[in-house]
Short mmCIF file of N, CA and C in Angstrom, two decimals:
data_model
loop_
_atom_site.label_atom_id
_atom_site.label_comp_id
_atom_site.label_asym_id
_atom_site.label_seq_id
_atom_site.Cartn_x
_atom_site.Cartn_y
_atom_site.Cartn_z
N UNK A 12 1.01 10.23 -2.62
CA UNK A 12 0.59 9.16 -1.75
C UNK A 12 -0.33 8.20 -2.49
N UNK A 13 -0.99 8.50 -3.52
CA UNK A 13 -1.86 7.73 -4.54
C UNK A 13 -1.09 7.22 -4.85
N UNK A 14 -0.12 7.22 -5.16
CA UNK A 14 0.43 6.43 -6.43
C UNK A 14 1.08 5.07 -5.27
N UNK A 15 1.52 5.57 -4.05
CA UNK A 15 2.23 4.40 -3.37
C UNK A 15 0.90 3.86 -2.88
N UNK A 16 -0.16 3.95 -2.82
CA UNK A 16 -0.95 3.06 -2.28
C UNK A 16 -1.49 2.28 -3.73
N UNK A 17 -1.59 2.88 -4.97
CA UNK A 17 -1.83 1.86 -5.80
C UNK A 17 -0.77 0.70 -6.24
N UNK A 18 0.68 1.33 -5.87
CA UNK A 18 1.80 0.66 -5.81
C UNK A 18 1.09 -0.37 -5.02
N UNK A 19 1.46 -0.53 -3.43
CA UNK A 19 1.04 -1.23 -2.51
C UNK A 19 -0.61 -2.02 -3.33
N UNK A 20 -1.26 -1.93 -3.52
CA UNK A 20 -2.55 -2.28 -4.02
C UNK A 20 -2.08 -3.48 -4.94
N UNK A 21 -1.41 -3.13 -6.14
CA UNK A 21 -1.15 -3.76 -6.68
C UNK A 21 -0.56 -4.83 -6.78
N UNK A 22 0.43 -5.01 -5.97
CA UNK A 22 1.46 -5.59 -4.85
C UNK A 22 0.70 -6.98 -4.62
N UNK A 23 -0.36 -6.31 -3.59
CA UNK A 23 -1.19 -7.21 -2.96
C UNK A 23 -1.94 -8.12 -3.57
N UNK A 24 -2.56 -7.93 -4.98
CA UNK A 24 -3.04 -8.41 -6.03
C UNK A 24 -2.73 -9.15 -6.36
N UNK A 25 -1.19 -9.16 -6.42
CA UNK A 25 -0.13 -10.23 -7.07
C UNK A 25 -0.22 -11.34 -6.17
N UNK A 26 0.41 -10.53 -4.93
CA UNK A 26 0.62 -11.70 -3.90
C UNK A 26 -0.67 -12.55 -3.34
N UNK A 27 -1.82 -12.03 -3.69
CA UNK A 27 -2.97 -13.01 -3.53
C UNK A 27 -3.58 -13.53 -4.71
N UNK A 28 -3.05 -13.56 -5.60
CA UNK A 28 -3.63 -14.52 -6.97
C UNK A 28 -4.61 -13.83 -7.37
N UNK A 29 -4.81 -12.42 -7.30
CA UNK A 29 -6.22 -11.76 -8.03
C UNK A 29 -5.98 -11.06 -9.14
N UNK A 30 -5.21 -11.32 -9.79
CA UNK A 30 -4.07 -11.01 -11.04
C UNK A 30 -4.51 -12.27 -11.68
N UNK A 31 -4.79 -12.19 -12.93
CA UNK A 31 -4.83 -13.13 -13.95
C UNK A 31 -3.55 -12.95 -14.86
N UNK A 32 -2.53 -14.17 -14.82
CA UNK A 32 -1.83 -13.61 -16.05
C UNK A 32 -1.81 -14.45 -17.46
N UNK A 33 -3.05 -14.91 -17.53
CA UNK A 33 -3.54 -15.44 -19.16
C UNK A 33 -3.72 -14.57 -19.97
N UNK A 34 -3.37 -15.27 -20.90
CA UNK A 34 -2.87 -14.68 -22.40
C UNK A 34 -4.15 -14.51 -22.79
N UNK A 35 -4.26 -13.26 -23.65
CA UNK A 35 -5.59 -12.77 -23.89
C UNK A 35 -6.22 -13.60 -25.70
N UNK A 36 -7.10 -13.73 -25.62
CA UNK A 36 -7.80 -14.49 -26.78
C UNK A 36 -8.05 -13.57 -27.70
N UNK A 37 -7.95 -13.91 -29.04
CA UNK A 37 -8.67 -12.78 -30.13
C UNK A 37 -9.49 -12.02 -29.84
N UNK A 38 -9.49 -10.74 -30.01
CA UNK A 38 -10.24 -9.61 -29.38
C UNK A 38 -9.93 -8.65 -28.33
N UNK A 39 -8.77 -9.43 -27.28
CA UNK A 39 -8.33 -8.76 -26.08
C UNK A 39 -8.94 -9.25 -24.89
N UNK A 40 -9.60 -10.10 -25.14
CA UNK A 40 -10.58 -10.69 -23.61
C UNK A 40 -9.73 -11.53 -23.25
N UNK A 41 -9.79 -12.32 -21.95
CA UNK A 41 -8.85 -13.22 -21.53
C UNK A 41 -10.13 -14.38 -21.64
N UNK A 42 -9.17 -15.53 -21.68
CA UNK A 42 -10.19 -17.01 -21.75
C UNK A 42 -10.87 -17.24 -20.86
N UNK A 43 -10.85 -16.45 -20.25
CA UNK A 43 -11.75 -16.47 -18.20
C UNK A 43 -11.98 -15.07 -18.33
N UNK A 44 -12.91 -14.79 -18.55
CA UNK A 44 -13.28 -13.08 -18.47
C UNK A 44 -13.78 -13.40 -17.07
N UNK A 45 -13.54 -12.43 -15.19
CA UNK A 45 -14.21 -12.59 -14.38
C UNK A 45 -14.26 -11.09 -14.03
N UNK A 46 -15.83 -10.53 -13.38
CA UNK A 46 -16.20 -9.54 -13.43
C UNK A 46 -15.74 -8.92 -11.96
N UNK A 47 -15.13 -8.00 -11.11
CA UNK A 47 -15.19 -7.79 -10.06
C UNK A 47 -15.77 -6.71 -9.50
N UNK A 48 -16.81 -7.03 -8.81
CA UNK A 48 -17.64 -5.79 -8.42
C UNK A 48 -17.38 -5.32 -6.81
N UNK A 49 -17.58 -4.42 -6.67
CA UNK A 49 -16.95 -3.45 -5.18
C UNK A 49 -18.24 -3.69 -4.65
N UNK A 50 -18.51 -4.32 -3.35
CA UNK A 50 -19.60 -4.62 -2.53
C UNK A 50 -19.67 -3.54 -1.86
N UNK A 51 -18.75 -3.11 -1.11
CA UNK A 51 -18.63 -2.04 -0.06
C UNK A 51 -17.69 -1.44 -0.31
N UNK A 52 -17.84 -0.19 -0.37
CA UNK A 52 -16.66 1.21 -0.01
C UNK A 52 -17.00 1.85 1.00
N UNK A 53 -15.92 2.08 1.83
CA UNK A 53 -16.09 3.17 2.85
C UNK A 53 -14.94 3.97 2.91
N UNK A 54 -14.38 5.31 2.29
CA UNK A 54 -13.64 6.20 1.65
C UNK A 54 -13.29 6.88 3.35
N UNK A 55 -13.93 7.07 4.10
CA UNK A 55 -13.86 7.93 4.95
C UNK A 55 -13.58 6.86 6.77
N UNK A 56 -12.19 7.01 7.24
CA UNK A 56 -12.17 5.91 8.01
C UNK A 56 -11.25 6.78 8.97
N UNK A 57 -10.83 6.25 10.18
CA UNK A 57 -9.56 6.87 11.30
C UNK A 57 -9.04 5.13 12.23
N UNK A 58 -8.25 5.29 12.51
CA UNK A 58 -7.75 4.23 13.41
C UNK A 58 -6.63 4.83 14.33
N UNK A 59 -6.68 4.51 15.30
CA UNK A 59 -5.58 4.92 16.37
C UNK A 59 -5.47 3.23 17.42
N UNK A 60 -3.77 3.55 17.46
CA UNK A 60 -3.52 1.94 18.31
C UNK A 60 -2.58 2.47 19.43
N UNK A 61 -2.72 1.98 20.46
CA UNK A 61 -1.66 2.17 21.96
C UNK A 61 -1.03 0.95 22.29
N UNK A 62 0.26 1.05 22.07
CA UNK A 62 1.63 0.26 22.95
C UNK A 62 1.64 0.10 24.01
N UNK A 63 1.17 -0.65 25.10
CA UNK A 63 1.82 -0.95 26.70
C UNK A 63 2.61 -2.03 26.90
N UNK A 64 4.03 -2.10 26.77
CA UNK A 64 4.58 -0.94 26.81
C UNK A 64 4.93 -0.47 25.47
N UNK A 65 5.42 0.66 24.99
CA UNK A 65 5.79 1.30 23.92
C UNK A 65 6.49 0.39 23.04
N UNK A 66 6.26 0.20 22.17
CA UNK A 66 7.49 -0.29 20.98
C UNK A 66 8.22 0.05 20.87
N UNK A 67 9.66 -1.01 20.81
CA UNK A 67 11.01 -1.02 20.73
C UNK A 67 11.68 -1.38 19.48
N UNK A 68 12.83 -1.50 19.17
CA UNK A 68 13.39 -2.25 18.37
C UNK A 68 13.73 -3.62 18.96
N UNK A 69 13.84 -3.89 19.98
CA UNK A 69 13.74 -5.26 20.42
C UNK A 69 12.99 -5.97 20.80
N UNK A 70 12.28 -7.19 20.69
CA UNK A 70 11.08 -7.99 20.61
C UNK A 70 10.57 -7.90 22.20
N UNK A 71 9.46 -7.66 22.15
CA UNK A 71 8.73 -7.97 24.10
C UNK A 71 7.28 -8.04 23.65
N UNK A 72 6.77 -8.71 24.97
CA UNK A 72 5.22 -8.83 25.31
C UNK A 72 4.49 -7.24 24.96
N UNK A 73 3.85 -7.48 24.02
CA UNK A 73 3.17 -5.92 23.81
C UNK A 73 1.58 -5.82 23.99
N UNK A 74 0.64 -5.21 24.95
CA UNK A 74 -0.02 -4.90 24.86
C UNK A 74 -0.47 -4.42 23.81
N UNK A 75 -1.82 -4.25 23.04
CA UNK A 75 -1.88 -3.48 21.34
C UNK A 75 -3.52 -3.28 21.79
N UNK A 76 -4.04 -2.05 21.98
CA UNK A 76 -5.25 -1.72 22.24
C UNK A 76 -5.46 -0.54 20.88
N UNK A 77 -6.80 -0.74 20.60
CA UNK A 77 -6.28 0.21 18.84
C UNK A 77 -8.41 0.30 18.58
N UNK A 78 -8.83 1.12 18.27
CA UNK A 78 -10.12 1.59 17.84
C UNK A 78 -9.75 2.13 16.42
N UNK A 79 -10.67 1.31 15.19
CA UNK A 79 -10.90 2.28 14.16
C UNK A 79 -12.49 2.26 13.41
N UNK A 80 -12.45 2.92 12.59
CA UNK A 80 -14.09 3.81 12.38
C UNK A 80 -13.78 3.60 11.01
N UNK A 81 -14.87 3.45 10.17
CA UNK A 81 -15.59 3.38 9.07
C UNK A 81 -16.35 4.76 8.53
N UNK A 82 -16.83 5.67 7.66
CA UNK A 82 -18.09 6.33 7.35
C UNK A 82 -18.16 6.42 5.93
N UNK A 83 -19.07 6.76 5.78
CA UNK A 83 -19.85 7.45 3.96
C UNK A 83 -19.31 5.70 3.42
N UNK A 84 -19.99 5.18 4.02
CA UNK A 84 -20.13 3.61 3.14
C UNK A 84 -21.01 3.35 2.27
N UNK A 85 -20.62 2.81 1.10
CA UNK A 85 -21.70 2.90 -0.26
C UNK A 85 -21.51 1.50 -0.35
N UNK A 86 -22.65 1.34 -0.53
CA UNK A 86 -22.80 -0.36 -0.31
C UNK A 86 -23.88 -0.71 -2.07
N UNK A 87 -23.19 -1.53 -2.64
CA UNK A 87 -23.45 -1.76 -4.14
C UNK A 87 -24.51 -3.33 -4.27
N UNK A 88 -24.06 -4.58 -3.46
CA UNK A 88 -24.99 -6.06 -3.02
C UNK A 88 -25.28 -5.45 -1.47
N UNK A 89 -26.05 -6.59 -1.39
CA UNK A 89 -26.31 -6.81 -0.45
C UNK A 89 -27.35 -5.73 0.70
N UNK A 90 -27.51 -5.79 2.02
CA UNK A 90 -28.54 -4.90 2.71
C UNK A 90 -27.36 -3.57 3.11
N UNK A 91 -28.18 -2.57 2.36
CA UNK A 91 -26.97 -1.04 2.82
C UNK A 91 -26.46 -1.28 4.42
N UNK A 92 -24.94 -1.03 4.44
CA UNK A 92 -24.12 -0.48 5.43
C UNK A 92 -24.12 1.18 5.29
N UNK A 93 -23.65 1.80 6.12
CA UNK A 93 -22.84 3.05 6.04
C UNK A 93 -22.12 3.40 7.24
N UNK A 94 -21.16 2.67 7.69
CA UNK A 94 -20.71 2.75 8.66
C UNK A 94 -20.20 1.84 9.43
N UNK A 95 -18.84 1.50 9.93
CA UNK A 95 -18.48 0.16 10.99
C UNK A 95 -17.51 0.66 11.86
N UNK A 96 -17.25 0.07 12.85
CA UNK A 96 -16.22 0.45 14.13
C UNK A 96 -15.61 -1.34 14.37
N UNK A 97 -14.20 -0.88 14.35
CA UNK A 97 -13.48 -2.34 14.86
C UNK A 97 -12.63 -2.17 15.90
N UNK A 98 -12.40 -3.08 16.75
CA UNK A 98 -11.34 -2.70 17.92
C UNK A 98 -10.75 -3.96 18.58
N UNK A 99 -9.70 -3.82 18.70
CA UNK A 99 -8.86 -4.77 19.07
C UNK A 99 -8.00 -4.54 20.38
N UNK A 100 -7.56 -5.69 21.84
CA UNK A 100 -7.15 -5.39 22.58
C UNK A 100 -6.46 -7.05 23.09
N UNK A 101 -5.40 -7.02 22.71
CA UNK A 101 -4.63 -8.39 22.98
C UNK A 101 -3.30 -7.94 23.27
N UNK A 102 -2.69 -8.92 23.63
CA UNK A 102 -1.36 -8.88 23.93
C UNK A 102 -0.85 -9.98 22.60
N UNK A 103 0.68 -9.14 21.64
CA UNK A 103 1.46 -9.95 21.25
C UNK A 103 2.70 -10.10 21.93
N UNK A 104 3.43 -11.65 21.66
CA UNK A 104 4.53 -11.88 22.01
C UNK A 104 5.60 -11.39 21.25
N UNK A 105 6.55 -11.58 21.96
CA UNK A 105 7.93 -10.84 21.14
C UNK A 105 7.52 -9.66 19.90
N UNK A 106 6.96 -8.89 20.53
CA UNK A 106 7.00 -7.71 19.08
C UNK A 106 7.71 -6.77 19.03
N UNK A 107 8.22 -5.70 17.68
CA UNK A 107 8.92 -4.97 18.02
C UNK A 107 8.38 -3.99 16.81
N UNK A 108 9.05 -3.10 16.84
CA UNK A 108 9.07 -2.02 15.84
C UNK A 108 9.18 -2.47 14.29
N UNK A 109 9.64 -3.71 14.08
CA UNK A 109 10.07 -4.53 13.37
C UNK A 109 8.70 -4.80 12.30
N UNK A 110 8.15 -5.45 12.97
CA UNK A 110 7.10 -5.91 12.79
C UNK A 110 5.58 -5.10 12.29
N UNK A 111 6.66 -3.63 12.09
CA UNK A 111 5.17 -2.37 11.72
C UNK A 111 5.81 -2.16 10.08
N UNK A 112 6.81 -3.16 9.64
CA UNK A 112 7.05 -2.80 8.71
C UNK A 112 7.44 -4.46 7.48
N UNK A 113 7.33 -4.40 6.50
CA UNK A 113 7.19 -5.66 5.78
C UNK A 113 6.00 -6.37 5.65
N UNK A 114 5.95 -7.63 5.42
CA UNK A 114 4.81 -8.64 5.32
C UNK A 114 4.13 -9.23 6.26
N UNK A 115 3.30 -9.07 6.80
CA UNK A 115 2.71 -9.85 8.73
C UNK A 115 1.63 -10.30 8.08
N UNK A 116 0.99 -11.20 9.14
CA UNK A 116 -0.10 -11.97 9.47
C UNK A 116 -0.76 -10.78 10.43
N UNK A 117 -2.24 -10.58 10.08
CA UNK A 117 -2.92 -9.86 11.05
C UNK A 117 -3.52 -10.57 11.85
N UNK A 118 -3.85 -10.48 13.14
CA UNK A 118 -4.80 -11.34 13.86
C UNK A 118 -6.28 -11.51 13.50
N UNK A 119 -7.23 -12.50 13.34
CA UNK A 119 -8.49 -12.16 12.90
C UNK A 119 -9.14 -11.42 13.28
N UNK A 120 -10.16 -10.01 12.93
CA UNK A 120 -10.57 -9.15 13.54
C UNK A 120 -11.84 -8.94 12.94
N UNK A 121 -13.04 -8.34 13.80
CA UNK A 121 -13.85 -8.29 13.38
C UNK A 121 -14.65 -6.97 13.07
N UNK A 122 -15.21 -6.76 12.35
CA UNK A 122 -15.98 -4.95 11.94
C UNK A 122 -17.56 -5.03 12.53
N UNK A 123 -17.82 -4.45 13.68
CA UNK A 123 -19.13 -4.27 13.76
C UNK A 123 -19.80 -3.13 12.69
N UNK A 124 -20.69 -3.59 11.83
CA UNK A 124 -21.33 -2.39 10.78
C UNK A 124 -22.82 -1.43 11.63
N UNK A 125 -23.04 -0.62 10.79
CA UNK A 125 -24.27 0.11 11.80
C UNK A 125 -25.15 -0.56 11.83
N UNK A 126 -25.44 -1.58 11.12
CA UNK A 126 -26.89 -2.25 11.24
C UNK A 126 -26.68 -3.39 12.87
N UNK A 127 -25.07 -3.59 13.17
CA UNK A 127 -25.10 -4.34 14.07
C UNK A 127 -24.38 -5.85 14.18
N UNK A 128 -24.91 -5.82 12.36
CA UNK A 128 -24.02 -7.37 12.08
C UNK A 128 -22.55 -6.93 12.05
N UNK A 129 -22.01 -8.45 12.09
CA UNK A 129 -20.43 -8.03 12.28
C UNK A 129 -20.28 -9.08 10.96
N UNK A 130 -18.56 -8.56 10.11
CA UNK A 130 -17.83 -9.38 9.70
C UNK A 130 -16.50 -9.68 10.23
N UNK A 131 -16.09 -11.28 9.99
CA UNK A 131 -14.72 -11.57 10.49
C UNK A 131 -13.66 -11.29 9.08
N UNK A 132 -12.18 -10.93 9.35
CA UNK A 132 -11.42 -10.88 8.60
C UNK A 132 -10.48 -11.60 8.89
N UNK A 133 -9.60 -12.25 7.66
CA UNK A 133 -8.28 -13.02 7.65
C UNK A 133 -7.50 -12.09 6.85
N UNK A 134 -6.10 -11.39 7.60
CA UNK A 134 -5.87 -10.40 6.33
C UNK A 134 -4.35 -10.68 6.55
N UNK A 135 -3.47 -10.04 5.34
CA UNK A 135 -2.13 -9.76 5.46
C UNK A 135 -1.72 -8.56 5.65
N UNK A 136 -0.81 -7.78 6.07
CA UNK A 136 -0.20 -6.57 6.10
C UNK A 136 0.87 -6.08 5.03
N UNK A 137 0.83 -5.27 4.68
CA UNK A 137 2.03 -4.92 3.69
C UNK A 137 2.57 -3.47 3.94
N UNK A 138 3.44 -3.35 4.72
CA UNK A 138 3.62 -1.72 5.48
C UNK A 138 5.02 -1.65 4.19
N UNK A 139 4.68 0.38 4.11
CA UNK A 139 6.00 0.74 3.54
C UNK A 139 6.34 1.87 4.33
N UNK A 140 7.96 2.52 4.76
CA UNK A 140 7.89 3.92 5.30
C UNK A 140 8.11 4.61 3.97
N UNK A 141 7.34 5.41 3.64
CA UNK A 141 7.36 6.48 2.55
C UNK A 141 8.13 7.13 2.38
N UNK A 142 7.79 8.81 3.21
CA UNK A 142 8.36 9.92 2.93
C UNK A 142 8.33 10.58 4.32
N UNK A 143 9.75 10.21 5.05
CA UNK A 143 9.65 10.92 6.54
C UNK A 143 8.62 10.08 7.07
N UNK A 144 8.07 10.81 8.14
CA UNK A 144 7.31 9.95 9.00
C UNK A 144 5.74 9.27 8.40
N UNK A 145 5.50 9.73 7.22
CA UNK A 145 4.48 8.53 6.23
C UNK A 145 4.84 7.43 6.61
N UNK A 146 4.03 6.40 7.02
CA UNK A 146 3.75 5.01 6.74
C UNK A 146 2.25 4.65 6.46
N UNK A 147 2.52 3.86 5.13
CA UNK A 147 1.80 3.37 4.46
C UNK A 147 1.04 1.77 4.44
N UNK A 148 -0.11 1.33 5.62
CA UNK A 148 -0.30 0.08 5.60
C UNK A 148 -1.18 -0.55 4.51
N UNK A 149 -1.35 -1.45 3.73
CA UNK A 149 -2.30 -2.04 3.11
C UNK A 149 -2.61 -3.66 3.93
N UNK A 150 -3.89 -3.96 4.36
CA UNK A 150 -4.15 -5.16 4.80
C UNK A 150 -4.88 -5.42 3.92
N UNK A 151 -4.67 -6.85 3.38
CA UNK A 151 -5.34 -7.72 2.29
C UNK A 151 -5.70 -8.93 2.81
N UNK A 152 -7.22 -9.42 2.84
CA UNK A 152 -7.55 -10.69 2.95
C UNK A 152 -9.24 -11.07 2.63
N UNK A 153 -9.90 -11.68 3.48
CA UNK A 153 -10.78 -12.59 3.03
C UNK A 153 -12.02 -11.81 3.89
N UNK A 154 -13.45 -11.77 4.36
CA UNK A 154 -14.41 -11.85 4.93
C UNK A 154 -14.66 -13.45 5.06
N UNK A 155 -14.17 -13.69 6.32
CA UNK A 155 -14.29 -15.13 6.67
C UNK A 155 -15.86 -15.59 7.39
N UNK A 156 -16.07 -15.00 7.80
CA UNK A 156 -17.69 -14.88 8.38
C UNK A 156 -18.26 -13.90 8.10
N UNK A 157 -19.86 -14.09 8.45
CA UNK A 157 -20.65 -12.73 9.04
C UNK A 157 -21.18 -12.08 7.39
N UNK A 158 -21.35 -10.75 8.02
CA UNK A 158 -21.71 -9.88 6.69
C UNK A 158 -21.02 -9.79 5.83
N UNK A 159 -21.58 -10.27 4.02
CA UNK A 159 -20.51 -10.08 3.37
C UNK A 159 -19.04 -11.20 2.98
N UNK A 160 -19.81 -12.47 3.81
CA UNK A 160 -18.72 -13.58 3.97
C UNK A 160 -18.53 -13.65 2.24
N UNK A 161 -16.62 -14.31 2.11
CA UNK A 161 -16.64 -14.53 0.82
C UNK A 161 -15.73 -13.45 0.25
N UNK A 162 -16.09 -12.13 0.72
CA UNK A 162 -15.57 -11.38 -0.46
C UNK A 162 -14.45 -10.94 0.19
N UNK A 163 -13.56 -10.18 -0.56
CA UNK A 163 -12.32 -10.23 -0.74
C UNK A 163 -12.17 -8.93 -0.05
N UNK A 164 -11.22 -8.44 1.07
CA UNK A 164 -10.94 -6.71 1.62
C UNK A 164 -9.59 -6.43 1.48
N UNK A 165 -9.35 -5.32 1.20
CA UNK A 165 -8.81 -4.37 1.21
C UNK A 165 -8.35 -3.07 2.02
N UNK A 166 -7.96 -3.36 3.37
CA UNK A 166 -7.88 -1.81 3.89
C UNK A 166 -6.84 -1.35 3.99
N UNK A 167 -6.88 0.33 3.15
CA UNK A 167 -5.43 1.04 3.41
C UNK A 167 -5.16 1.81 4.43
N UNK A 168 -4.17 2.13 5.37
CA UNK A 168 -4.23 2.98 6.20
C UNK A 168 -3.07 3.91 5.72
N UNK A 169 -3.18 5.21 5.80
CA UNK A 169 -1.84 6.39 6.12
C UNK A 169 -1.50 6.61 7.34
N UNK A 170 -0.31 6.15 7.99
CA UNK A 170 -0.57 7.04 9.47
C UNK A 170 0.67 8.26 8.99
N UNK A 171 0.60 9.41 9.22
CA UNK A 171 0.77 10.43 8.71
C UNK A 171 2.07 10.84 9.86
N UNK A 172 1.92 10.50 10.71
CA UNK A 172 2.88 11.00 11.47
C UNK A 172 3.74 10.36 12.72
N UNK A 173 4.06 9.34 12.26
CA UNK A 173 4.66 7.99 12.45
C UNK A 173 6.34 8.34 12.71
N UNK A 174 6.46 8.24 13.97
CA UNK A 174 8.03 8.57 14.37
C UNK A 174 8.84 7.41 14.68
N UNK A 175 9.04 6.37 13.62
CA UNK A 175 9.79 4.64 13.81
C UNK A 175 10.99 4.93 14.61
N UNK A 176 11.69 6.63 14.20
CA UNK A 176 13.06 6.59 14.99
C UNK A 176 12.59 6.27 16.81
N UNK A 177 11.43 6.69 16.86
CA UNK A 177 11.37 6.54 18.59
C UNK A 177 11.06 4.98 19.19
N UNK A 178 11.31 4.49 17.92
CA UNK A 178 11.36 2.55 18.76
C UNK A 178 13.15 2.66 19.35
N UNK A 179 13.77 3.59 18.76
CA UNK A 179 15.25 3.44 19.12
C UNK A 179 15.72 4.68 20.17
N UNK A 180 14.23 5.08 20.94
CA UNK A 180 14.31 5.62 21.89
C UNK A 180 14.30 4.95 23.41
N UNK A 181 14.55 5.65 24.47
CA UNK A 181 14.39 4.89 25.67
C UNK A 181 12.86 4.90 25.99
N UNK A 182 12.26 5.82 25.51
CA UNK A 182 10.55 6.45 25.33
C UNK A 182 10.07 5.26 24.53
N UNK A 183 10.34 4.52 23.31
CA UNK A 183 9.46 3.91 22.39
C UNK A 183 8.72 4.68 21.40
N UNK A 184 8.05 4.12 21.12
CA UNK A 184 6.71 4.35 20.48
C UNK A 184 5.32 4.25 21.17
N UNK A 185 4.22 5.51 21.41
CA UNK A 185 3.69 4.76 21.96
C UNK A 185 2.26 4.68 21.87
N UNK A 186 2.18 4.94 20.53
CA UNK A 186 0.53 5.33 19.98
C UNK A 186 0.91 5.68 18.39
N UNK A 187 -0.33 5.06 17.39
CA UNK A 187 -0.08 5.85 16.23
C UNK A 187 -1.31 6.35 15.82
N UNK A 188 -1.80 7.10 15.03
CA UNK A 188 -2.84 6.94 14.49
C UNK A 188 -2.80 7.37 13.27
N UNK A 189 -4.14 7.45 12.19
CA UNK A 189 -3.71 7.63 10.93
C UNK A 189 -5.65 7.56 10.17
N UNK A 190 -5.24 7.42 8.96
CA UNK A 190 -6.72 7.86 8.26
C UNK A 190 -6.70 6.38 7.15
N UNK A 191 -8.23 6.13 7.41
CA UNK A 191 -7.97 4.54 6.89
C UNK A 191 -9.52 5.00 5.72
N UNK A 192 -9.13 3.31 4.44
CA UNK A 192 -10.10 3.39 3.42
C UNK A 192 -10.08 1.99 3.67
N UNK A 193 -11.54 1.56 3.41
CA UNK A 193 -12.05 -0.15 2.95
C UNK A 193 -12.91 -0.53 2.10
N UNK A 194 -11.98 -1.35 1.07
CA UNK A 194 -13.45 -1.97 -0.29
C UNK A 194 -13.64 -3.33 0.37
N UNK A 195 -14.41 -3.60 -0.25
CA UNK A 195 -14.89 -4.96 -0.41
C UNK A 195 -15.33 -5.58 -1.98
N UNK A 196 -14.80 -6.65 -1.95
CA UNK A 196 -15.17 -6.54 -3.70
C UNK A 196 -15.20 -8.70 -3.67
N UNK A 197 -16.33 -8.57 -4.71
CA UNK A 197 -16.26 -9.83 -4.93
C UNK A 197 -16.01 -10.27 -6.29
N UNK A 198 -15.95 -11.39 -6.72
CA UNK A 198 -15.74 -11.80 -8.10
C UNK A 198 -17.04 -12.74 -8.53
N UNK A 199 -17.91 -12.05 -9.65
CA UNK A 199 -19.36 -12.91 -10.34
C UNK A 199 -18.59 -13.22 -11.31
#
């Protein structure tokens, strides 16, 4: 599972321009040496999301109510975190089962941390199905506000036991949950 999330990681790198591909100068340095330092890690995370109604393979109004958790956050700038909770409860249009897999737009969401402050995120999705019911999310984007504005996130999720065949049930899908990681990293 390491290796597909550094797969996925890497992926994401590309597709957001945080890949340099200049030719390196005498010595091996590149002509832009830029340093990237990890602001925040939080290694230890859970998320769980609920369908009303269940996910299908065919597009409908979906309820998406979903809580996830943060812990053992090591915070490197800035005033220590160790800890955030995010939660989301909207309705999308036309969604389907479809849509838990490939390239998406996430909605902006925000992380309350323990101190209280919140950050906003702009992120992308990059889902793979692995191995059986493994699915593998990586969301990549920005800290658009708040704590931490500026720097660049990263969150991976595993949901471990992910049954996609039941969007092609009369049941759906109708909850997932899974075990999540988040950096934060900026570029000096």
């Amino acid at each position: 599972m390491r290796e597909i999330a550094s797969c996925l990681m890497g992926l994401l790198l590309l597709v957001s321009g945080q890949v340099s591909a200049e030719p390196s100068v005498e010595g091996g340095a590149s002509s832009r040496e830029v340093l990237t330092l990890a602001v925040v890690t939080c290694p230890v995370g859970g998320v769980q999301i609920r369908y009303n109604p269940p996910l299908r393979d065919t597009p409908q109004d979906v309820r998406i109510q979903g809580e996830g958790v943060f812990s053992n956050c090591v915070t490197v700038l800035g005033e220590r975190v160790t800890s955030g909770t995010t939660g989301t409860d909207g309705v999308r249009q036309g969604y389907s089962c479809a849509d838990l897999l490939g390239i998406v737009p996430v909605p902006a969401g925000q992380l309350v941390w323990n101190t209280g402050e919140v950050s906003t995120f702009r992120l992308t999705q990059i889902s793979a199905r692995v191995d059986g019911p493994l699915l593998v999310v990586v969301q990549s984007g920005t800290v658009l506000s708040g704590k931490f504005e500026g720097a660049q996130a990263v969150n991976t999720i595993a949901f471990a036991a992910t049954d996609l065949d039941a969007c092609r049930s009369p049941e759906g899908l109708p909850r997932m949950s899974g075990n999540q990681t988040l950096v934060l990293t900026k570029l000096l």
